[in-house]
Coordinates of C-alpha atoms in Angstrom, one line a residue:
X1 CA -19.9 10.1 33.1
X2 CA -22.7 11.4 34.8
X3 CA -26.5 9.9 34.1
X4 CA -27.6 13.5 31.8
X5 CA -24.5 12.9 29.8
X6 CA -24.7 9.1 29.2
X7 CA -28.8 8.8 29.3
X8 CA -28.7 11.3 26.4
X9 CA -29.0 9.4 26.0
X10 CA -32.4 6.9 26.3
X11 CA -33.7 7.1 24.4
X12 CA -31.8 7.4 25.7
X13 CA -30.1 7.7 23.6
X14 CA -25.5 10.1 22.9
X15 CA -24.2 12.8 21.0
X16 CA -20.6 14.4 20.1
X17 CA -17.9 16.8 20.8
X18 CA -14.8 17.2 18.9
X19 CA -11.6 18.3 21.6
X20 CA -9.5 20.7 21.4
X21 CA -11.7 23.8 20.9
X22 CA -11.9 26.8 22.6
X23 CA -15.4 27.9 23.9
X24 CA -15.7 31.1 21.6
X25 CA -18.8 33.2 21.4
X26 CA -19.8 34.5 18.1
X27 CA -16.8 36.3 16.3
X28 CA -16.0 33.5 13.8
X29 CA -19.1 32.1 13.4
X30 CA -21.8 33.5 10.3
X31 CA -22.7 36.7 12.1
X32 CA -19.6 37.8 12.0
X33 CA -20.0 38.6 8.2
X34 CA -23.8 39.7 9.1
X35 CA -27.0 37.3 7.8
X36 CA -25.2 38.4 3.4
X37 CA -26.3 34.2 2.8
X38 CA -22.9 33.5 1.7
X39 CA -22.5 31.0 4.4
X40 CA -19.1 29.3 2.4
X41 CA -15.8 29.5 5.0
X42 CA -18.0 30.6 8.2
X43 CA -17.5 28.1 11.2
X44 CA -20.6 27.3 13.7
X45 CA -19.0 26.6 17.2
X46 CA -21.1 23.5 18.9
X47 CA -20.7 22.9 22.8
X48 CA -21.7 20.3 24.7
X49 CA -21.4 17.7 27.6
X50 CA -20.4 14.4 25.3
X51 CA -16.6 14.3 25.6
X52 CA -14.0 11.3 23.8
X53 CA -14.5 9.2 21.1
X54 CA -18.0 9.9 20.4
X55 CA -16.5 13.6 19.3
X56 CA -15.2 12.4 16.3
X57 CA -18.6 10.7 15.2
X58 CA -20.2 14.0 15.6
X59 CA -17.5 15.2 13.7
X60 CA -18.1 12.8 10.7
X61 CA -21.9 13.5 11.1
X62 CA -21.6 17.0 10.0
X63 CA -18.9 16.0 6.7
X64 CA -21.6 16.0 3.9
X65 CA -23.0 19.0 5.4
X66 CA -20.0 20.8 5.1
X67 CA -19.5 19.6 1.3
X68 CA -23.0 21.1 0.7
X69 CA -23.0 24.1 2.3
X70 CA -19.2 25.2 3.5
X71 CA -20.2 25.7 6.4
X72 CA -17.5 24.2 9.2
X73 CA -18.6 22.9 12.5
X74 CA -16.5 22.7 15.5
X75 CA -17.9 20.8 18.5
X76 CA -16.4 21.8 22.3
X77 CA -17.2 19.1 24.7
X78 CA -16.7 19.8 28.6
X79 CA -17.3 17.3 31.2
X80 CA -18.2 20.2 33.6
X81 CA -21.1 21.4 30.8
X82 CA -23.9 21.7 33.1
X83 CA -22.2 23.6 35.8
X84 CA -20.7 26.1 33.6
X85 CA -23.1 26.5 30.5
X86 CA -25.7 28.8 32.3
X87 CA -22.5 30.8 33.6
X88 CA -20.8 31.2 30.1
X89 CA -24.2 32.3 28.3
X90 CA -24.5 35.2 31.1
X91 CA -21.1 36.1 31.6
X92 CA -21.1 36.4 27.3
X93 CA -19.5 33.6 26.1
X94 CA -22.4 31.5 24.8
X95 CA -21.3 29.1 21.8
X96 CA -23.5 29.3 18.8
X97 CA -25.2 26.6 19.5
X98 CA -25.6 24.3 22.6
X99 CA -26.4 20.1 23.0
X100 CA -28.6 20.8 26.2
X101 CA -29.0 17.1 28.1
X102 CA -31.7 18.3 30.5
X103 CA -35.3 20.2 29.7
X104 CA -34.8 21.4 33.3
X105 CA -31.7 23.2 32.5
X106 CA -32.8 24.3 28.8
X107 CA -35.6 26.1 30.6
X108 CA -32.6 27.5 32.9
X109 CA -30.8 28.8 29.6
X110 CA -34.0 30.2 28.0
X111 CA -34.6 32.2 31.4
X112 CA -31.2 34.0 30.4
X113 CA -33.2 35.7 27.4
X114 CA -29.9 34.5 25.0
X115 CA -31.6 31.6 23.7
X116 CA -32.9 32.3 19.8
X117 CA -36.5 31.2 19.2
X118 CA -36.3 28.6 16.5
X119 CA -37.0 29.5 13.1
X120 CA -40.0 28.3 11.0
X121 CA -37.7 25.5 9.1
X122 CA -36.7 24.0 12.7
X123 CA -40.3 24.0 13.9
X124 CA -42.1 22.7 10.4
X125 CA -39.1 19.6 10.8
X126 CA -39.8 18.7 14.9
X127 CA -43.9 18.6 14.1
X128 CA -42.9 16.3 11.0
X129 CA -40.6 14.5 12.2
X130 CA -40.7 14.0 16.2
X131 CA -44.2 15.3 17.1
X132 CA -45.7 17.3 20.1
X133 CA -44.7 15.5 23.0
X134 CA -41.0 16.2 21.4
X135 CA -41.5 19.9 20.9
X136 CA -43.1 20.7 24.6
X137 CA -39.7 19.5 25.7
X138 CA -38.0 22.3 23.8
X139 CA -40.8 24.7 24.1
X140 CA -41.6 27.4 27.5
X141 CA -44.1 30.0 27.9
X142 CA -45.8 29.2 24.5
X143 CA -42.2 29.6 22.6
X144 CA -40.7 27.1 20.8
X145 CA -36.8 27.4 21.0
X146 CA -34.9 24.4 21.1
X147 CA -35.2 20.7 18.3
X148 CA -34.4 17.4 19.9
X149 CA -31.7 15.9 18.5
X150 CA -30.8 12.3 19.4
X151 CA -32.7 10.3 21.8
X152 CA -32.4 6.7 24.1
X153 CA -34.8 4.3 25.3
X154 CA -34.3 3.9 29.2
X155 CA -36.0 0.6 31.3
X156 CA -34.3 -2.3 29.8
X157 CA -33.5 -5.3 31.4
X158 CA -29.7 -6.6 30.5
X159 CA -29.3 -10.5 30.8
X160 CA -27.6 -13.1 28.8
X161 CA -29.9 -15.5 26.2
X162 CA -27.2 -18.4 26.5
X163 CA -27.6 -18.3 30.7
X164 CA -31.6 -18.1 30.3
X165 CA -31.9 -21.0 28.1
X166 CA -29.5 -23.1 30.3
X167 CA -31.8 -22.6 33.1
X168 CA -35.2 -22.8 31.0
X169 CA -36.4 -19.3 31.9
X170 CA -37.7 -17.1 29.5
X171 CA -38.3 -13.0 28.9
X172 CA -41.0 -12.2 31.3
X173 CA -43.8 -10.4 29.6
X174 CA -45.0 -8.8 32.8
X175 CA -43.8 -7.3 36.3
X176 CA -44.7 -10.4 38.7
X177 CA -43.4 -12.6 35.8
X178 CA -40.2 -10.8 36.4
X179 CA -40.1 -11.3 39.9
X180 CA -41.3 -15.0 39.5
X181 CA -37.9 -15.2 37.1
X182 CA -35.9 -13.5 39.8
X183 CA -37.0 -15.7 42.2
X184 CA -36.3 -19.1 40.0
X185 CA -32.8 -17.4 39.4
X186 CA -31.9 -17.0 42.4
X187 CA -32.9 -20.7 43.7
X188 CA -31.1 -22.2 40.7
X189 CA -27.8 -20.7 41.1
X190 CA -27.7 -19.8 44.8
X191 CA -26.6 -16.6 44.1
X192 CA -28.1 -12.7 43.8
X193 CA -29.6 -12.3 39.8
X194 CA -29.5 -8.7 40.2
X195 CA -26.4 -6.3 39.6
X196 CA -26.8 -2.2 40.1
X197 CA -24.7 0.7 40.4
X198 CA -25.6 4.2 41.7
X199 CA -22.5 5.8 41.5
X200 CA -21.6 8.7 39.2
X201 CA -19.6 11.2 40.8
X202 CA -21.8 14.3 41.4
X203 CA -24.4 12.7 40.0
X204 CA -24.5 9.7 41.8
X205 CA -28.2 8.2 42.5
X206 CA -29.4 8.8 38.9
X207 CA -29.5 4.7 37.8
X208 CA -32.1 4.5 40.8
X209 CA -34.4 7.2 39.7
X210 CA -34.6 5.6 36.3
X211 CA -35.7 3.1 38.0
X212 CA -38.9 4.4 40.3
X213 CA -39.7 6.8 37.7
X214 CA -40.2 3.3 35.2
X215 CA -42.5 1.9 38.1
X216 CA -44.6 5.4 38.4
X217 CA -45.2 4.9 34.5
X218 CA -45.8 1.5 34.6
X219 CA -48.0 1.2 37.7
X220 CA -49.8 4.4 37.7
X221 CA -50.0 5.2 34.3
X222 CA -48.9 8.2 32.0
X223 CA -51.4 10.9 33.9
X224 CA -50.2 10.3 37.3
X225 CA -46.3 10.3 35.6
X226 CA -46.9 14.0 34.0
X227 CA -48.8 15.2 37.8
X228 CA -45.7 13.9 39.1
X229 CA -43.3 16.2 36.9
X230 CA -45.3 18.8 37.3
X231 CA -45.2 18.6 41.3
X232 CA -49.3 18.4 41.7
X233 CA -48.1 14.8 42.6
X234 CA -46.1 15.1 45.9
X235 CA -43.5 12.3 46.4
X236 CA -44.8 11.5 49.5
X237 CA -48.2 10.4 47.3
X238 CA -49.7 7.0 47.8
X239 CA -48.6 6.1 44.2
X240 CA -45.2 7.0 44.6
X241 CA -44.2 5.0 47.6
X242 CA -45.9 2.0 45.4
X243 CA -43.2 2.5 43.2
X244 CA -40.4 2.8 45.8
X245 CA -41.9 -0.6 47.1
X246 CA -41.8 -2.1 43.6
X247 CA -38.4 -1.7 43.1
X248 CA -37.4 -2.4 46.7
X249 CA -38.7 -5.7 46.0
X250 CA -35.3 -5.8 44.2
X251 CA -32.8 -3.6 44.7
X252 CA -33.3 -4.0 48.9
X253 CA -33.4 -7.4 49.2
X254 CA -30.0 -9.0 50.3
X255 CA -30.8 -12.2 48.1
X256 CA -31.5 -10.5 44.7
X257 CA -28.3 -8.0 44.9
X258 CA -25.6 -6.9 44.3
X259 CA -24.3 -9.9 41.9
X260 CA -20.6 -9.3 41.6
X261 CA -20.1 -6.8 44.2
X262 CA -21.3 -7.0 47.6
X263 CA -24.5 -6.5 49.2
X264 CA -27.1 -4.0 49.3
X265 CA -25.3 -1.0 50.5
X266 CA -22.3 -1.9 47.6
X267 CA -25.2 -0.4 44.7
X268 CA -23.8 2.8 46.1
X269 CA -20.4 2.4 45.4
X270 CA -20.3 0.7 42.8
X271 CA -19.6 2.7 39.0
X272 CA -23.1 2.4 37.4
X273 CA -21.1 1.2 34.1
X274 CA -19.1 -1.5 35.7
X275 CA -22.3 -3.4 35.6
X276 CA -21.7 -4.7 31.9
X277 CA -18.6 -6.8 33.1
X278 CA -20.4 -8.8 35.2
X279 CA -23.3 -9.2 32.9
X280 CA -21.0 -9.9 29.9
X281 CA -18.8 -12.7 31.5
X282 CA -21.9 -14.3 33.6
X283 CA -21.0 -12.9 37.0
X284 CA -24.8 -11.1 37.2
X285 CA -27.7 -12.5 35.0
X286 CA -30.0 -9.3 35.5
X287 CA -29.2 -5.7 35.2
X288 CA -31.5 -2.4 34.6
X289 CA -30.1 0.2 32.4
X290 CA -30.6 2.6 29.2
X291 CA -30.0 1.6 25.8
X292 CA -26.8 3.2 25.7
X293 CA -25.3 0.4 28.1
X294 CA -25.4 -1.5 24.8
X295 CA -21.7 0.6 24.1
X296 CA -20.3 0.1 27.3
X297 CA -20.2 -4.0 26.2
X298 CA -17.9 -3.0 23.7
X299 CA -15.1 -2.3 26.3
X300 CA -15.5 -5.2 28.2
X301 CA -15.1 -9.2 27.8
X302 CA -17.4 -12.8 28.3
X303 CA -16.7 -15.7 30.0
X304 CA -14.4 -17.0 27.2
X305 CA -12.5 -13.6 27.1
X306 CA -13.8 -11.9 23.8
X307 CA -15.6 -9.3 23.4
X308 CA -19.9 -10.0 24.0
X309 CA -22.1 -9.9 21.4
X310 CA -24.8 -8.1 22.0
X311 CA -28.2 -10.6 19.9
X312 CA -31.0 -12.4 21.0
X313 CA -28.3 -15.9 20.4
X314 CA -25.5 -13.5 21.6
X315 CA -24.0 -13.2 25.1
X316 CA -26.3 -10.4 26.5
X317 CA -29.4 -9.0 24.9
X318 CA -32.0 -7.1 26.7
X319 CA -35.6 -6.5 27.1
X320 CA -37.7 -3.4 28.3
X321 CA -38.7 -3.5 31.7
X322 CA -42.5 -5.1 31.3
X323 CA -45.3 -3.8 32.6
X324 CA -48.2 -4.7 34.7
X325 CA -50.5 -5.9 31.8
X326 CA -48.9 -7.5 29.1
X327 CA -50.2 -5.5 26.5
X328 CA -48.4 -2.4 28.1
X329 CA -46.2 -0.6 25.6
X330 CA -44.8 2.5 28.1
X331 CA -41.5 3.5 28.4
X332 CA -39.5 6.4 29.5
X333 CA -36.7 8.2 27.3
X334 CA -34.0 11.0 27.6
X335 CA -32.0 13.0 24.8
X336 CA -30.7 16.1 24.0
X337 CA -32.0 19.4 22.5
X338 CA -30.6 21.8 20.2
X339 CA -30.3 25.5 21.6
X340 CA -29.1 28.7 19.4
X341 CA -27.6 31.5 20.8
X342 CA -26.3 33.1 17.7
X343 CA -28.5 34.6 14.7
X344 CA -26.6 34.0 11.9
X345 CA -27.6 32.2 8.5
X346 CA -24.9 29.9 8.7
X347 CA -26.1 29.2 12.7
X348 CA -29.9 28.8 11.4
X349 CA -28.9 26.4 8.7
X350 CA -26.9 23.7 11.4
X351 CA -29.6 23.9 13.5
X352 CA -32.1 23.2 10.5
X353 CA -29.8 20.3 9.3
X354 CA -29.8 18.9 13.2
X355 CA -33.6 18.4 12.9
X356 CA -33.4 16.5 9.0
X357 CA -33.1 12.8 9.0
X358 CA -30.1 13.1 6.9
X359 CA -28.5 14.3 9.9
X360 CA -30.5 11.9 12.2
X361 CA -28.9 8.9 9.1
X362 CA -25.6 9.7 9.3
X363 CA -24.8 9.7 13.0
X364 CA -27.0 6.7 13.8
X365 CA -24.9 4.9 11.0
X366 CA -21.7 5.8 12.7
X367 CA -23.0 3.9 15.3
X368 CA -24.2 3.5 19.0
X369 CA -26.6 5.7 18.9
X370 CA -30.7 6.1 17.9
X371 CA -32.6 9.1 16.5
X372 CA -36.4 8.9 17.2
X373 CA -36.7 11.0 14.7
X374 CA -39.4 9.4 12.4
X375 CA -38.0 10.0 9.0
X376 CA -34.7 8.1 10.0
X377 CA -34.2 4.5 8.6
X378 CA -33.7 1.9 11.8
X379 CA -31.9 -0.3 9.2
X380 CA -28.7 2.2 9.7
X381 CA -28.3 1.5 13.0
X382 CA -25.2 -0.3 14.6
X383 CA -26.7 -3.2 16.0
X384 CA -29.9 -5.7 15.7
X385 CA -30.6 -4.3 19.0
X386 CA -30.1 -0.5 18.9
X387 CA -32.7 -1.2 15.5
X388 CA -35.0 -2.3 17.8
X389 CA -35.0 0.5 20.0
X390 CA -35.0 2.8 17.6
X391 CA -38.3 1.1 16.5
X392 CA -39.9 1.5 19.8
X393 CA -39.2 5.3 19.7
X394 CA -41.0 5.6 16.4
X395 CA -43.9 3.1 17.0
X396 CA -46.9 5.7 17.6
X397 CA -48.6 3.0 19.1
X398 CA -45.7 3.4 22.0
X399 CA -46.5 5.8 25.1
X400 CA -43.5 7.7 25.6
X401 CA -42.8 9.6 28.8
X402 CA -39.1 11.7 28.8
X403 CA -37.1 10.9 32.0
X404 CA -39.0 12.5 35.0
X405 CA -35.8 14.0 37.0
X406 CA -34.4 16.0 34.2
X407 CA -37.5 17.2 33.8
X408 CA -37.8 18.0 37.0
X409 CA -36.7 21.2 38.9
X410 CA -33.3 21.1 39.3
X411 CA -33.2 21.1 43.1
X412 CA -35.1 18.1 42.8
X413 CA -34.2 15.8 39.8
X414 CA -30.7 16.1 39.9
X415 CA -30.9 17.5 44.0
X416 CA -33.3 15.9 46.6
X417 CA -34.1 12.7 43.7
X418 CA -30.4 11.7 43.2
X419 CA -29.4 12.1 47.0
X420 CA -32.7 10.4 48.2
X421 CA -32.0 7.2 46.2
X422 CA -28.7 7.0 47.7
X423 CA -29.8 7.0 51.2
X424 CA -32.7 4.7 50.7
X425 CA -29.8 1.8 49.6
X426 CA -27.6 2.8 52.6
X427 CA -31.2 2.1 54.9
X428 CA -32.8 5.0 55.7
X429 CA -36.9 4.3 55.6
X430 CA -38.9 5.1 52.8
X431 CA -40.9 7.4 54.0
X432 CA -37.9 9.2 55.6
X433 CA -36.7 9.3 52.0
X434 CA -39.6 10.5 50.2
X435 CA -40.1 13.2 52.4
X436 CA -36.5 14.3 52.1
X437 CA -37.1 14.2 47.7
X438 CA -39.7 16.3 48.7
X439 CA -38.7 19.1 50.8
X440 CA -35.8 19.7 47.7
X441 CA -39.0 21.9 46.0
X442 CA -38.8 24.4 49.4
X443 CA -35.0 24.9 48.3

């Protein structure tokens, strides 16, 4: 999957999709019978990028509301939802309502003049429940159009507790403290720490922009991070290279990675979710990735050949990247956002219910997934960890910055950012590179 699909999510972070549907545009939904209010028997169609078993949680999601209301809800997930979405909503075949992974690509959708301008329900419930930073996300020129819907912590650090307290190490609390426990790692076992993979078809480079884009938050702070989105910070800025030499620190040096699968220039080819193997059975004891990695232990095995457990006494755990200070409470997030092409009551009320922390309750306690919706109950969630991060995305105390690239123009974020990462692994300079991220505005 590629990195808008799995970030969203991660705060990061993942949503639904039920198979098996055909992409229809509006003629069994609610407006079909006109906005009468008798809502009972109409179906909403849903479309989306999240694809397999995660369609049939959406599906469950939605069961209650259906007992209340009678409205159906039918989720189409396509693997190729980026590509074609902006082509179905102009050549007339919009769904009702579309999961949208990437700001940069809902502003793409709302430039098509087919997306609704939410209604006065959906707005009252993002200011109530998620707040402004939230609603810009969904909002252009002024309109609000689109509610966030889930959401996933990005920057943590996966390790294993039982490895750290063989070797007497312990969570660093800041950045040099992180490369001091690199460092100790590395002389105790005589191997690389650090495991990473860049590859994601298309998409490929994405793991390594989550990664400079958590130094540019964490070194430079929140202001520079929002210049930076906005372009008034050029790549080729002073504070940006920092962050490229932060993270080179790691990911370019031959003794720190690429635990488990080669050297440096093996990042590139190596699946970015093939990473929890080697963390789960010991292989790598340090990896960088979103919340939503915590699912991807559930496919794989320890040491001992069972399934990890993921717990601060378990086999892997993880912590958020730290900061420079130890007091520093930044991280950077992803999710998806709710868009409605269709004005129909039975339309309006789905998107209304997306927004609700009923909703927001009853996929989260499906599992493997966290709302940062702030009327949600952490409690629900699947795991001690995924409670955790659920509480960092409600903390106000917590600075929260969404993931720069999908935020991004698109010739960039997912263009010049993801292809620039990928060449800086296989050796070409840094300056060489940044300049290259930044010539993808000209295109």
């Amino acid at each position: 999957m590629d990195k808008s699909i799995r970030r969203s999510v991660m705060f990061p972070l993942a949503l639904v999709g039920v198979a098996g549907v055909v992409l229809t545009g509006c003629a069994e939904t609610g407006s079909g019978g006109g906005d009468s209010g008798d809502v009972k028997g109409q179906t909403v169609h849903i479309s989306g990028g999240i694809t397999g078993s995660e369609a049939d949680l959406l599906s469950q999601s939605f069961d209650q509301f259906t007992k209340d209301t009678g409205i159906k809800v039918e989720y189409t997930g396509d693997k190729s939802f980026e590509g074609n979405i902006v082509t179905k909503v102009t050549g007339g075949s919009a769904p009702d309502i579309a999961i949208v992974p990437q700001p940069g690509l809902l502003k793409s959708l709302i430039a098509t003049g087919d997306v609704l301008k939410a209604d006065d329900t959906v707005s009252a419930n993002v200011d109530k429940y998620w707040g402004a930073d939230w609603k810009s996300y969904g909002t252009a020129d002024g309109t609000f159009y689109a509610a966030p819907m889930l959401a996933n912590v990005k920057g943590y650090v996966w390790y294993s507790p039982s490895e750290f307290k063989e070797w007497g190490v312990e969570v660093p609390k800041t950045w040099d403290e992180l490369l001091t426990l690199t460092k100790t790692i590395q002389e105790k076992t005589g191997k690389a720490p650090w495991c990473a993979g860049f590859s994601s078809g298309d998409a490929s480079g994405w793991p390594g922009t989550d990664w400079i884009e958590d130094l540019v938050l964490r070194q430079s702070g929140p202001d520079v991070y929002d210049k930076w989105v906005a372009g008034d910070v050029k790549f080729t800025d002073p504070e940006i290279k920092k962050a490229f030499d932060a993270v080179g620190e790691i990911l370019l040096n031959p003794e720190y990675v690429n635990a488990g699968f080669g050297d440096v220039k093996s990042i590139n080819s190596t699946a970015f979710a093939d990473v929890a193997a080697k963390v789960a059975d010991g292989t790598c004891a340090l990896t960088h990735q979103a919340s939503f990695l915590s699912s991807n232990f559930l496919d794989v095995k320890n040491k001992d050949g069972e399934t990890p457990t993921v717990a601060p006494d378990g086999d892997v755990y993880a912590f958020v990247l730290p900061g420079l200070t130890e007091d520093s409470s930044s991280v950077e997030g992803g999710g998806e956002f709710v868009a409605r092409f269709t004005d129909s009551e039975a339309v309006k009320k789905v998107q209304e219910y997306m927004t609700t922390p009923e909703f927001a309750n009853a996929r989260v306690k499906l599992g493997g997934v966290i709302s940062a919706n702030k009327g949600a109950d952490p409690s629900l969630a699947s795991s001690e960890f995924l409670t955790e991060a659920m509480k960092i995305l409600q903390d106000p105390n917590t600075t929260m910055r969404f993931d720069a690239s999908d935020l991004m123009p698109a010739t960039v974020g997912s263009g010049s950012f993801w292809k620039g990462m990928t060449s800086w692994i296989d050796g070409m300079s840094t300056d060489d590179v940044l300049k290259a991220i930044q010539a993808g505005y000209e295109n």
